[in-house]
mmCIF file of C-alpha atoms in Angstrom:
data_model
loop_
_atom_site.group_PDB
_atom_site.id
_atom_site.type_symbol
_atom_site.label_atom_id
_atom_site.label_comp_id
_atom_site.label_asym_id
_atom_site.label_seq_id
_atom_site.Cartn_x
_atom_site.Cartn_y
_atom_site.Cartn_z
ATOM 1 C CA MET A 1025 0.041 -0.108 -0.169
ATOM 2 C CA MET A 1026 1.736 3.025 -0.964
ATOM 3 C CA ILE A 1027 1.369 6.779 0.378
ATOM 4 C CA ALA A 1028 2.017 9.810 -1.077
ATOM 5 C CA LEU A 1029 0.939 13.425 -0.347
ATOM 6 C CA ASN A 1030 0.817 14.848 -3.584
ATOM 7 C CA PRO A 1031 -2.056 16.074 -5.830
ATOM 8 C CA PHE A 1032 -4.436 13.215 -7.310
ATOM 9 C CA LEU A 1033 -3.090 10.539 -5.176
ATOM 10 C CA ASP A 1034 -0.997 7.193 -5.354
ATOM 11 C CA LEU A 1035 -2.719 5.549 -2.025
ATOM 12 C CA HIS A 1036 -3.750 2.186 -3.517
ATOM 13 C CA LEU A 1037 -5.081 -1.322 -2.931
ATOM 14 C CA ASN A 1038 -4.475 -3.990 -4.909
ATOM 15 C CA GLY A 1039 -4.774 -1.024 -8.055
ATOM 16 C CA ILE A 1040 -7.444 0.902 -6.365
ATOM 17 C CA ASN A 1041 -7.372 4.569 -5.595
ATOM 18 C CA VAL A 1042 -8.647 4.010 -2.091
ATOM 19 C CA ASN A 1043 -9.949 7.628 -1.093
ATOM 20 C CA LEU A 1044 -12.163 7.276 -4.235
ATOM 21 C CA LEU A 1045 -12.811 3.752 -3.114
ATOM 22 C CA ILE A 1046 -13.991 5.370 0.012
ATOM 23 C CA LEU A 1047 -15.946 7.944 -1.561
ATOM 24 C CA VAL A 1048 -18.110 5.437 -3.475
ATOM 25 C CA LEU A 1049 -18.454 3.187 -0.248
ATOM 26 C CA ALA A 1050 -19.853 6.087 2.033
ATOM 27 C CA ALA A 1051 -22.170 7.582 -0.962
ATOM 28 C CA SER A 1052 -23.359 3.748 -1.253
ATOM 29 C CA LEU A 1053 -23.839 4.058 2.819
ATOM 30 C CA ASP A 1054 -25.541 6.617 3.190
ATOM 31 C CA ARG A 1055 -28.008 5.727 -0.138
ATOM 32 C CA LEU A 1056 -28.796 2.418 1.401
ATOM 33 C CA ILE A 1057 -28.905 2.787 4.693
ATOM 34 C CA GLY A 1058 -28.589 6.449 6.212
ATOM 35 C CA ASP A 1059 -27.838 7.262 10.334
ATOM 36 C CA PRO A 1060 -28.568 4.085 11.949
ATOM 37 C CA PHE A 1061 -31.366 5.420 14.770
ATOM 38 C CA ASP A 1062 -28.952 3.808 17.912
ATOM 39 C CA TRP A 1063 -25.492 4.343 16.138
ATOM 40 C CA LEU A 1064 -23.322 7.648 18.101
ATOM 41 C CA HIS A 1065 -23.005 10.411 15.185
ATOM 42 C CA PRO A 1066 -20.131 12.439 14.749
ATOM 43 C CA VAL A 1067 -22.416 15.455 15.312
ATOM 44 C CA GLN A 1068 -23.894 14.088 18.542
ATOM 45 C CA VAL A 1069 -20.639 14.345 19.910
ATOM 46 C CA MET A 1070 -19.594 17.918 18.487
ATOM 47 C CA GLY A 1071 -23.125 19.295 19.929
ATOM 48 C CA TRP A 1072 -22.288 17.778 23.162
ATOM 49 C CA LEU A 1073 -18.706 19.590 23.309
ATOM 50 C CA ILE A 1074 -20.485 22.652 21.830
ATOM 51 C CA SER A 1075 -22.636 22.270 24.572
ATOM 52 C CA ARG A 1076 -20.603 22.118 27.277
ATOM 53 C CA PHE A 1077 -18.572 25.346 25.986
ATOM 54 C CA THR A 1078 -21.592 27.307 25.617
ATOM 55 C CA ASN A 1079 -23.145 26.411 29.657
ATOM 56 C CA LEU A 1080 -19.322 27.571 30.754
ATOM 57 C CA VAL A 1081 -19.575 31.314 28.763
ATOM 58 C CA LEU A 1082 -23.324 31.362 29.604
ATOM 59 C CA ILE A 1083 -25.196 32.154 32.791
ATOM 60 C CA GLN A 1084 -28.495 32.189 34.340
ATOM 61 C CA ASP A 1085 -30.004 35.290 34.725
ATOM 62 C CA PRO A 1086 -32.043 34.713 37.722
ATOM 63 C CA VAL A 1087 -34.180 37.749 36.910
ATOM 64 C CA THR A 1088 -35.505 37.148 33.356
ATOM 65 C CA ASN A 1089 -34.650 33.473 33.840
ATOM 66 C CA THR A 1090 -33.029 33.570 30.809
ATOM 67 C CA ARG A 1091 -29.142 32.727 29.342
ATOM 68 C CA ILE A 1092 -26.747 35.979 29.059
ATOM 69 C CA PRO A 1093 -23.285 36.180 28.339
ATOM 70 C CA ARG A 1094 -20.692 35.882 31.332
ATOM 71 C CA PHE A 1095 -18.426 38.176 29.935
ATOM 72 C CA GLU A 1096 -18.080 41.453 28.170
ATOM 73 C CA PRO A 1097 -18.917 41.158 24.274
ATOM 74 C CA ILE A 1098 -15.441 41.718 22.897
ATOM 75 C CA THR A 1099 -14.305 38.960 25.255
ATOM 76 C CA MET A 1100 -17.286 36.215 24.496
ATOM 77 C CA LYS A 1101 -16.455 37.526 20.426
ATOM 78 C CA ILE A 1102 -13.108 36.012 21.403
ATOM 79 C CA LEU A 1103 -13.886 32.692 23.265
ATOM 80 C CA GLY A 1104 -16.197 32.145 19.661
ATOM 81 C CA VAL A 1105 -12.860 32.772 17.671
ATOM 82 C CA ILE A 1106 -11.776 30.201 19.963
ATOM 83 C CA LEU A 1107 -15.056 27.496 19.824
ATOM 84 C CA GLY A 1108 -15.025 27.561 16.294
ATOM 85 C CA MET A 1109 -11.364 27.089 15.090
ATOM 86 C CA SER A 1110 -10.510 24.766 17.740
ATOM 87 C CA MET A 1111 -14.402 22.559 16.808
ATOM 88 C CA ILE A 1112 -13.380 22.814 13.127
ATOM 89 C CA LEU A 1113 -9.973 22.214 12.776
ATOM 90 C CA GLY A 1114 -10.165 19.608 16.144
ATOM 91 C CA SER A 1115 -12.727 17.575 14.078
ATOM 92 C CA GLY A 1116 -10.623 17.424 10.756
ATOM 93 C CA VAL A 1117 -7.644 16.238 12.726
ATOM 94 C CA VAL A 1118 -9.572 13.742 14.547
ATOM 95 C CA GLY A 1119 -11.296 12.153 11.895
ATOM 96 C CA TRP A 1120 -7.789 12.322 9.766
ATOM 97 C CA SER A 1121 -6.083 10.365 12.871
ATOM 98 C CA ILE A 1122 -8.630 7.628 13.396
ATOM 99 C CA ALA A 1123 -8.460 7.216 9.316
ATOM 100 C CA MET A 1124 -4.654 7.033 9.466
ATOM 101 C CA ALA A 1125 -4.351 5.058 12.616
ATOM 102 C CA ALA A 1126 -6.701 2.659 11.427
ATOM 103 C CA SER A 1127 -4.130 2.826 8.160
ATOM 104 C CA LYS A 1128 -1.616 1.549 10.621
ATOM 105 C CA VAL A 1129 -3.393 -2.175 11.791
ATOM 106 C CA HIS A 1130 -5.045 -2.676 8.324
ATOM 107 C CA PRO A 1131 -5.481 -1.056 5.343
ATOM 108 C CA LEU A 1132 -9.209 -2.840 4.702
ATOM 109 C CA LEU A 1133 -9.894 -1.227 8.489
ATOM 110 C CA ALA A 1134 -9.100 2.062 7.251
ATOM 111 C CA ILE A 1135 -11.508 2.214 3.857
ATOM 112 C CA ALA A 1136 -14.480 0.578 6.584
ATOM 113 C CA VAL A 1137 -13.654 3.217 9.277
ATOM 114 C CA SER A 1138 -13.266 6.128 6.546
ATOM 115 C CA SER A 1139 -16.455 4.982 4.494
ATOM 116 C CA ILE A 1140 -18.052 5.075 7.411
ATOM 117 C CA LEU A 1141 -17.416 8.070 8.893
ATOM 118 C CA LEU A 1142 -17.603 9.900 5.298
ATOM 119 C CA ALA A 1143 -21.036 9.045 5.434
ATOM 120 C CA ALA A 1144 -22.017 10.185 8.451
ATOM 121 C CA CYS A 1145 -21.571 13.595 6.921
ATOM 122 C CA PHE A 1146 -23.754 12.734 4.199
ATOM 123 C CA ALA A 1147 -27.058 13.357 4.914
ATOM 124 C CA GLY A 1148 -28.849 12.307 2.275
ATOM 125 C CA ARG A 1149 -30.903 9.291 3.210
ATOM 126 C CA SER A 1150 -31.562 11.196 6.352
ATOM 127 C CA LEU A 1151 -33.036 14.440 4.675
ATOM 128 C CA ARG A 1152 -35.129 11.888 2.526
ATOM 129 C CA ASP A 1153 -36.571 9.986 5.157
ATOM 130 C CA ALA A 1154 -37.443 13.000 6.962
ATOM 131 C CA ALA A 1155 -39.939 14.586 4.637
ATOM 132 C CA GLU A 1156 -41.391 11.302 3.401
ATOM 133 C CA SER A 1157 -41.911 10.343 6.669
ATOM 134 C CA VAL A 1158 -44.296 14.217 7.252
ATOM 135 C CA LEU A 1159 -45.683 13.026 3.524
ATOM 136 C CA ALA A 1160 -46.585 9.611 4.659
ATOM 137 C CA VAL A 1161 -48.656 10.897 7.719
ATOM 138 C CA LEU A 1162 -50.254 14.164 5.969
ATOM 139 C CA GLN A 1163 -51.443 11.412 2.908
ATOM 140 C CA THR A 1164 -53.367 9.714 6.161
ATOM 141 C CA GLY A 1165 -55.560 12.961 6.610
ATOM 142 C CA ASN A 1166 -54.529 13.161 10.240
ATOM 143 C CA ILE A 1167 -53.410 17.019 10.018
ATOM 144 C CA GLU A 1168 -52.430 17.314 13.179
ATOM 145 C CA ASN A 1169 -50.441 14.069 13.099
ATOM 146 C CA ALA A 1170 -49.033 15.385 10.371
ATOM 147 C CA ARG A 1171 -47.700 18.924 12.684
ATOM 148 C CA GLN A 1172 -46.117 16.682 15.040
ATOM 149 C CA GLU A 1173 -44.331 15.204 12.389
ATOM 150 C CA LEU A 1174 -43.252 18.106 11.195
ATOM 151 C CA SER A 1175 -42.410 19.695 14.391
ATOM 152 C CA ARG A 1176 -39.593 16.658 15.125
ATOM 153 C CA TYR A 1177 -37.505 18.703 11.802
ATOM 154 C CA VAL A 1178 -38.245 21.916 11.753
ATOM 155 C CA GLY A 1179 -37.598 24.975 14.320
ATOM 156 C CA ARG A 1180 -40.829 26.610 13.385
ATOM 157 C CA ASP A 1181 -44.113 26.809 14.912
ATOM 158 C CA THR A 1182 -46.487 23.569 13.643
ATOM 159 C CA ALA A 1183 -49.205 23.638 16.016
ATOM 160 C CA ASP A 1184 -51.355 25.747 13.488
ATOM 161 C CA LEU A 1185 -50.072 25.101 10.231
ATOM 162 C CA THR A 1186 -52.577 24.129 7.160
ATOM 163 C CA GLU A 1187 -51.608 21.272 4.843
ATOM 164 C CA LEU A 1188 -49.912 23.940 2.068
ATOM 165 C CA GLU A 1189 -47.924 25.437 4.744
ATOM 166 C CA ILE A 1190 -47.121 21.878 5.775
ATOM 167 C CA LEU A 1191 -45.898 21.127 2.392
ATOM 168 C CA ARG A 1192 -44.160 24.341 1.839
ATOM 169 C CA ALA A 1193 -42.057 24.016 5.294
ATOM 170 C CA VAL A 1194 -41.456 20.101 3.812
ATOM 171 C CA LEU A 1195 -40.350 21.636 0.770
ATOM 172 C CA GLU A 1196 -38.389 24.756 2.698
ATOM 173 C CA THR A 1197 -36.330 21.984 4.296
ATOM 174 C CA VAL A 1198 -35.586 19.695 1.876
ATOM 175 C CA THR A 1199 -34.113 23.031 -0.628
ATOM 176 C CA GLU A 1200 -32.539 24.528 2.182
ATOM 177 C CA ASN A 1201 -30.707 21.224 3.500
ATOM 178 C CA ALA A 1202 -29.886 20.354 -0.215
ATOM 179 C CA ILE A 1203 -26.381 22.222 0.579
ATOM 180 C CA ASP A 1204 -26.099 22.350 3.867
ATOM 181 C CA ALA A 1205 -26.454 18.672 4.011
ATOM 182 C CA VAL A 1206 -25.498 16.742 1.150
ATOM 183 C CA THR A 1207 -23.606 19.106 -1.860
ATOM 184 C CA SER A 1208 -21.423 21.063 0.711
ATOM 185 C CA PRO A 1209 -19.942 17.915 2.336
ATOM 186 C CA LEU A 1210 -19.287 16.380 -0.721
ATOM 187 C CA PHE A 1211 -17.675 19.172 -2.143
ATOM 188 C CA TYR A 1212 -15.293 19.316 0.548
ATOM 189 C CA ALA A 1213 -14.815 15.531 0.501
ATOM 190 C CA LEU A 1214 -14.211 15.662 -3.186
ATOM 191 C CA ILE A 1215 -11.614 18.634 -2.620
ATOM 192 C CA GLY A 1216 -9.733 17.001 -0.027
ATOM 193 C CA SER A 1217 -9.549 13.525 -1.642
ATOM 194 C CA VAL A 1218 -7.842 14.657 -4.164
ATOM 195 C CA LEU A 1219 -5.140 16.055 -1.700
ATOM 196 C CA PHE A 1220 -4.172 14.248 0.454
ATOM 197 C CA ASP A 1221 -4.556 10.336 2.865
ATOM 198 C CA TYR A 1222 -8.252 10.071 3.890
ATOM 199 C CA GLY A 1223 -8.388 14.260 2.628
ATOM 200 C CA GLY A 1224 -12.080 13.758 2.164
ATOM 201 C CA VAL A 1225 -13.089 12.607 5.758
ATOM 202 C CA ALA A 1226 -11.223 15.349 7.136
ATOM 203 C CA LEU A 1227 -12.705 18.758 4.908
ATOM 204 C CA ALA A 1228 -15.937 16.754 5.637
ATOM 205 C CA ILE A 1229 -15.892 16.698 8.743
ATOM 206 C CA ALA A 1230 -14.441 19.622 9.634
ATOM 207 C CA TYR A 1231 -17.256 21.131 7.302
ATOM 208 C CA LYS A 1232 -19.840 19.208 9.263
ATOM 209 C CA ALA A 1233 -18.379 20.945 12.026
ATOM 210 C CA SER A 1234 -18.694 24.137 11.073
ATOM 211 C CA SER A 1235 -22.343 23.646 9.830
ATOM 212 C CA THR A 1236 -22.716 22.268 13.408
ATOM 213 C CA LEU A 1237 -21.689 25.250 15.200
ATOM 214 C CA ASP A 1238 -24.047 27.532 13.040
ATOM 215 C CA SER A 1239 -27.248 25.376 13.952
ATOM 216 C CA MET A 1240 -26.272 25.593 17.590
ATOM 217 C CA VAL A 1241 -24.432 29.128 18.221
ATOM 218 C CA GLY A 1242 -24.409 31.271 14.726
ATOM 219 C CA TYR A 1243 -27.702 33.527 15.923
ATOM 220 C CA ARG A 1244 -27.882 37.085 15.829
ATOM 221 C CA GLU A 1245 -30.136 37.434 18.671
ATOM 222 C CA LEU A 1246 -28.647 37.301 22.115
ATOM 223 C CA PRO A 1247 -27.020 35.193 23.982
ATOM 224 C CA TYR A 1248 -24.752 34.246 20.987
ATOM 225 C CA SER A 1249 -24.550 37.094 18.944
ATOM 226 C CA ASP A 1250 -20.911 37.645 20.061
ATOM 227 C CA LEU A 1251 -20.352 34.543 20.677
ATOM 228 C CA GLY A 1252 -21.582 32.578 17.752
ATOM 229 C CA TRP A 1253 -20.278 35.292 15.091
ATOM 230 C CA PHE A 1254 -17.421 33.681 14.119
ATOM 231 C CA SER A 1255 -18.887 29.967 13.609
ATOM 232 C CA ALA A 1256 -22.079 32.164 11.238
ATOM 233 C CA LYS A 1257 -19.734 33.747 9.229
ATOM 234 C CA THR A 1258 -17.484 31.244 8.849
ATOM 235 C CA ASP A 1259 -20.622 28.386 7.763
ATOM 236 C CA ASP A 1260 -21.643 31.553 5.551
ATOM 237 C CA VAL A 1261 -18.164 32.090 3.509
ATOM 238 C CA LEU A 1262 -17.673 27.832 3.568
ATOM 239 C CA THR A 1263 -20.605 27.358 2.155
ATOM 240 C CA TRP A 1264 -21.073 30.408 -0.690
ATOM 241 C CA LEU A 1265 -18.530 28.416 -3.489
ATOM 242 C CA PRO A 1266 -20.608 24.856 -3.108
ATOM 243 C CA CYS A 1267 -23.695 26.716 -3.095
ATOM 244 C CA ARG A 1268 -23.109 28.460 -5.940
ATOM 245 C CA LEU A 1269 -21.911 25.101 -7.846
ATOM 246 C CA THR A 1270 -25.542 23.608 -6.659
ATOM 247 C CA VAL A 1271 -27.362 26.445 -7.925
ATOM 248 C CA LEU A 1272 -25.102 26.159 -11.776
ATOM 249 C CA THR A 1273 -25.562 22.552 -11.077
ATOM 250 C CA LEU A 1274 -29.449 22.404 -10.669
ATOM 251 C CA ALA A 1275 -29.967 25.773 -13.118
ATOM 252 C CA LEU A 1276 -28.448 23.253 -16.126
ATOM 253 C CA LEU A 1277 -30.286 20.486 -15.544
ATOM 254 C CA SER A 1278 -33.314 22.162 -15.878
ATOM 255 C CA GLY A 1279 -33.193 22.919 -19.318
ATOM 256 C CA LYS A 1280 -33.495 26.065 -18.231
ATOM 257 C CA PRO A 1281 -30.339 27.883 -16.761
ATOM 258 C CA ILE A 1282 -31.097 31.337 -17.823
ATOM 259 C CA TYR A 1283 -34.831 31.659 -17.338
ATOM 260 C CA VAL A 1284 -33.538 29.776 -13.155
ATOM 261 C CA TRP A 1285 -30.395 32.260 -13.145
ATOM 262 C CA GLN A 1286 -32.488 35.539 -13.250
ATOM 263 C CA ILE A 1287 -35.086 34.524 -10.989
ATOM 264 C CA CYS A 1288 -32.110 33.623 -8.108
ATOM 265 C CA GLN A 1289 -30.703 37.010 -9.302
ATOM 266 C CA ARG A 1290 -34.147 38.700 -8.324
ATOM 267 C CA ASP A 1291 -35.244 37.089 -5.689
ATOM 268 C CA ALA A 1292 -32.735 35.138 -3.483
ATOM 269 C CA LYS A 1293 -30.191 38.136 -2.705
ATOM 270 C CA GLN A 1294 -33.665 39.645 -0.783
ATOM 271 C CA ASP A 1295 -33.056 36.542 1.623
ATOM 272 C CA PRO A 1296 -30.321 38.043 4.628
ATOM 273 C CA SER A 1297 -28.205 34.846 4.760
ATOM 274 C CA PRO A 1298 -25.867 34.662 1.953
ATOM 275 C CA ASN A 1299 -26.500 30.930 1.254
ATOM 276 C CA SER A 1300 -30.053 29.641 1.946
ATOM 277 C CA GLY A 1301 -31.720 31.989 -0.213
ATOM 278 C CA TRP A 1302 -30.084 30.718 -3.077
ATOM 279 C CA SER A 1303 -30.699 27.414 -1.891
ATOM 280 C CA GLU A 1304 -34.378 27.882 -1.700
ATOM 281 C CA CYS A 1305 -34.801 30.022 -4.700
ATOM 282 C CA VAL A 1306 -32.874 27.463 -7.197
ATOM 283 C CA TYR A 1307 -35.381 24.749 -6.233
ATOM 284 C CA ALA A 1308 -38.304 27.202 -6.088
ATOM 285 C CA ALA A 1309 -37.091 28.444 -10.098
ATOM 286 C CA ILE A 1310 -37.278 25.261 -11.715
ATOM 287 C CA LEU A 1311 -40.617 23.928 -9.564
ATOM 288 C CA GLN A 1312 -41.967 26.866 -10.819
ATOM 289 C CA VAL A 1313 -43.504 27.167 -6.798
ATOM 290 C CA GLN A 1314 -43.105 29.982 -4.222
ATOM 291 C CA LEU A 1315 -41.062 29.562 -1.309
ATOM 292 C CA GLY A 1316 -40.968 32.136 2.118
ATOM 293 C CA GLY A 1317 -43.580 33.793 3.238
ATOM 294 C CA GLU A 1318 -44.605 33.994 6.957
ATOM 295 C CA ASN A 1319 -43.204 31.217 9.323
ATOM 296 C CA ARG A 1320 -43.422 31.443 13.364
ATOM 297 C CA TYR A 1321 -40.709 30.626 16.368
ATOM 298 C CA ARG A 1322 -41.973 30.576 19.311
ATOM 299 C CA GLY A 1323 -45.283 32.814 19.020
ATOM 300 C CA LEU A 1324 -43.119 35.374 17.161
ATOM 301 C CA VAL A 1325 -43.880 36.293 13.089
ATOM 302 C CA LYS A 1326 -40.804 36.413 10.807
ATOM 303 C CA GLN A 1327 -41.479 37.752 6.926
ATOM 304 C CA LYS A 1328 -38.952 35.386 4.685
ATOM 305 C CA PRO A 1329 -38.860 36.900 1.451
ATOM 306 C CA LEU A 1330 -40.938 35.452 -1.272
ATOM 307 C CA LEU A 1331 -38.726 33.382 -3.353
ATOM 308 C CA GLY A 1332 -39.842 32.167 -6.938
ATOM 309 C CA ASP A 1333 -43.132 32.611 -9.003
ATOM 310 C CA ALA A 1334 -46.074 30.555 -7.915
ATOM 311 C CA ILE A 1335 -47.209 29.483 -11.112
ATOM 312 C CA GLU A 1336 -47.941 26.045 -9.769
ATOM 313 C CA ALA A 1337 -49.241 24.767 -6.254
ATOM 314 C CA ILE A 1338 -46.264 23.408 -3.814
ATOM 315 C CA ALA A 1339 -47.457 19.437 -3.354
ATOM 316 C CA ALA A 1340 -46.016 15.845 -2.654
ATOM 317 C CA PRO A 1341 -44.503 15.684 -6.182
ATOM 318 C CA LYS A 1342 -42.849 18.778 -6.155
ATOM 319 C CA ILE A 1343 -41.085 17.560 -2.703
ATOM 320 C CA SER A 1344 -39.978 14.362 -4.643
ATOM 321 C CA GLN A 1345 -39.017 15.939 -7.343
ATOM 322 C CA ALA A 1346 -36.848 18.490 -5.380
ATOM 323 C CA LEU A 1347 -35.004 15.226 -3.833
ATOM 324 C CA LYS A 1348 -34.658 13.863 -6.995
ATOM 325 C CA LEU A 1349 -32.428 16.972 -7.893
ATOM 326 C CA THR A 1350 -30.550 16.813 -5.830
ATOM 327 C CA SER A 1351 -29.571 13.220 -5.940
ATOM 328 C CA ILE A 1352 -28.477 13.340 -9.208
ATOM 329 C CA CYS A 1353 -26.572 16.622 -8.103
ATOM 330 C CA PHE A 1354 -24.509 14.443 -5.601
ATOM 331 C CA LEU A 1355 -24.031 11.295 -8.277
ATOM 332 C CA LEU A 1356 -22.764 14.300 -11.076
ATOM 333 C CA TRP A 1357 -20.397 15.514 -8.675
ATOM 334 C CA LEU A 1358 -19.366 12.488 -7.989
ATOM 335 C CA SER A 1359 -19.114 10.888 -11.494
ATOM 336 C CA PHE A 1360 -16.931 13.772 -12.713
ATOM 337 C CA THR A 1361 -13.932 14.087 -9.427
ATOM 338 C CA ILE A 1362 -13.795 10.168 -10.533
ATOM 339 C CA GLY A 1363 -13.686 10.629 -14.228
ATOM 340 C CA LEU A 1364 -11.328 13.186 -13.447
ATOM 341 C CA VAL A 1365 -9.100 11.322 -11.082
ATOM 342 C CA ILE A 1366 -9.174 8.008 -13.929
ATOM 343 C CA PHE A 1367 -8.177 10.789 -16.286
ATOM 344 C CA PHE A 1368 -5.442 12.493 -14.855
ATOM 345 C CA LYS A 1369 -3.821 9.051 -13.925
#
């Protein structure tokens, strides 16, 4: 088994490029199995560590009974940088070290461990299962159970949602997370796989740490506004390129790239997030539906910008089409990278 650190690696086992094999196995595991319910997931470990850190720097205000920063804003910002850097770099190093340690025991063990770790970074199957679980309940006609099922996957209030609002919530979840949870981790897995040994695992897990940080502390509101600023900005930066590449890929797949790009240019910029607006808008344009509008979070109304034109109504087939588009994009990127590596070898 040769190990070399150079572009388009020479890490092989019986003539097979190990990094490419790990990519294929990880993609297959995610597609066929997803995240086993009773397995410890890397994100759970990341979440536990982030929670422990936040418990140290946030305290409970006895007057308002809410959590407030323990330190001054500048100190909280510095602590946010420490949290973000240590989690992102630390997660990548740990993932890479696990793969390398396994390779010292046996090459096949390294392939198995790396494939499982990398598969945990992809959430295509989990995203599809979540959407289909809500749709299955909704099809029974029991809207109350559908609201409860939806509440397992979204942060918005679901108690009073109509059937159309439930469908919109599912489609928005599928389209926003398509980039955060599917194509962005794949992008970094592909980049890492052609740069250094077991690099796909390292970079994908590092990105997953960034995404987890953003979802846990990357808020503009107190008590996270200072602590989470670095995590939020870092995730925006890391997601920017894979987001645009996903939009470009999907626009080309739609057969009407100019129209799709024009809709995204018109609407996506209205979203305060530099990425989620583009993520949702490209699907809205292709599916010819409109996303966004009024949502409630803990009783507070939040008005999100309208994305796309309401040419057709949001329905279950539209959600299935969105999931299919994400899968095709994933497979295209994976196939293109494998072909590129083979061609240059």
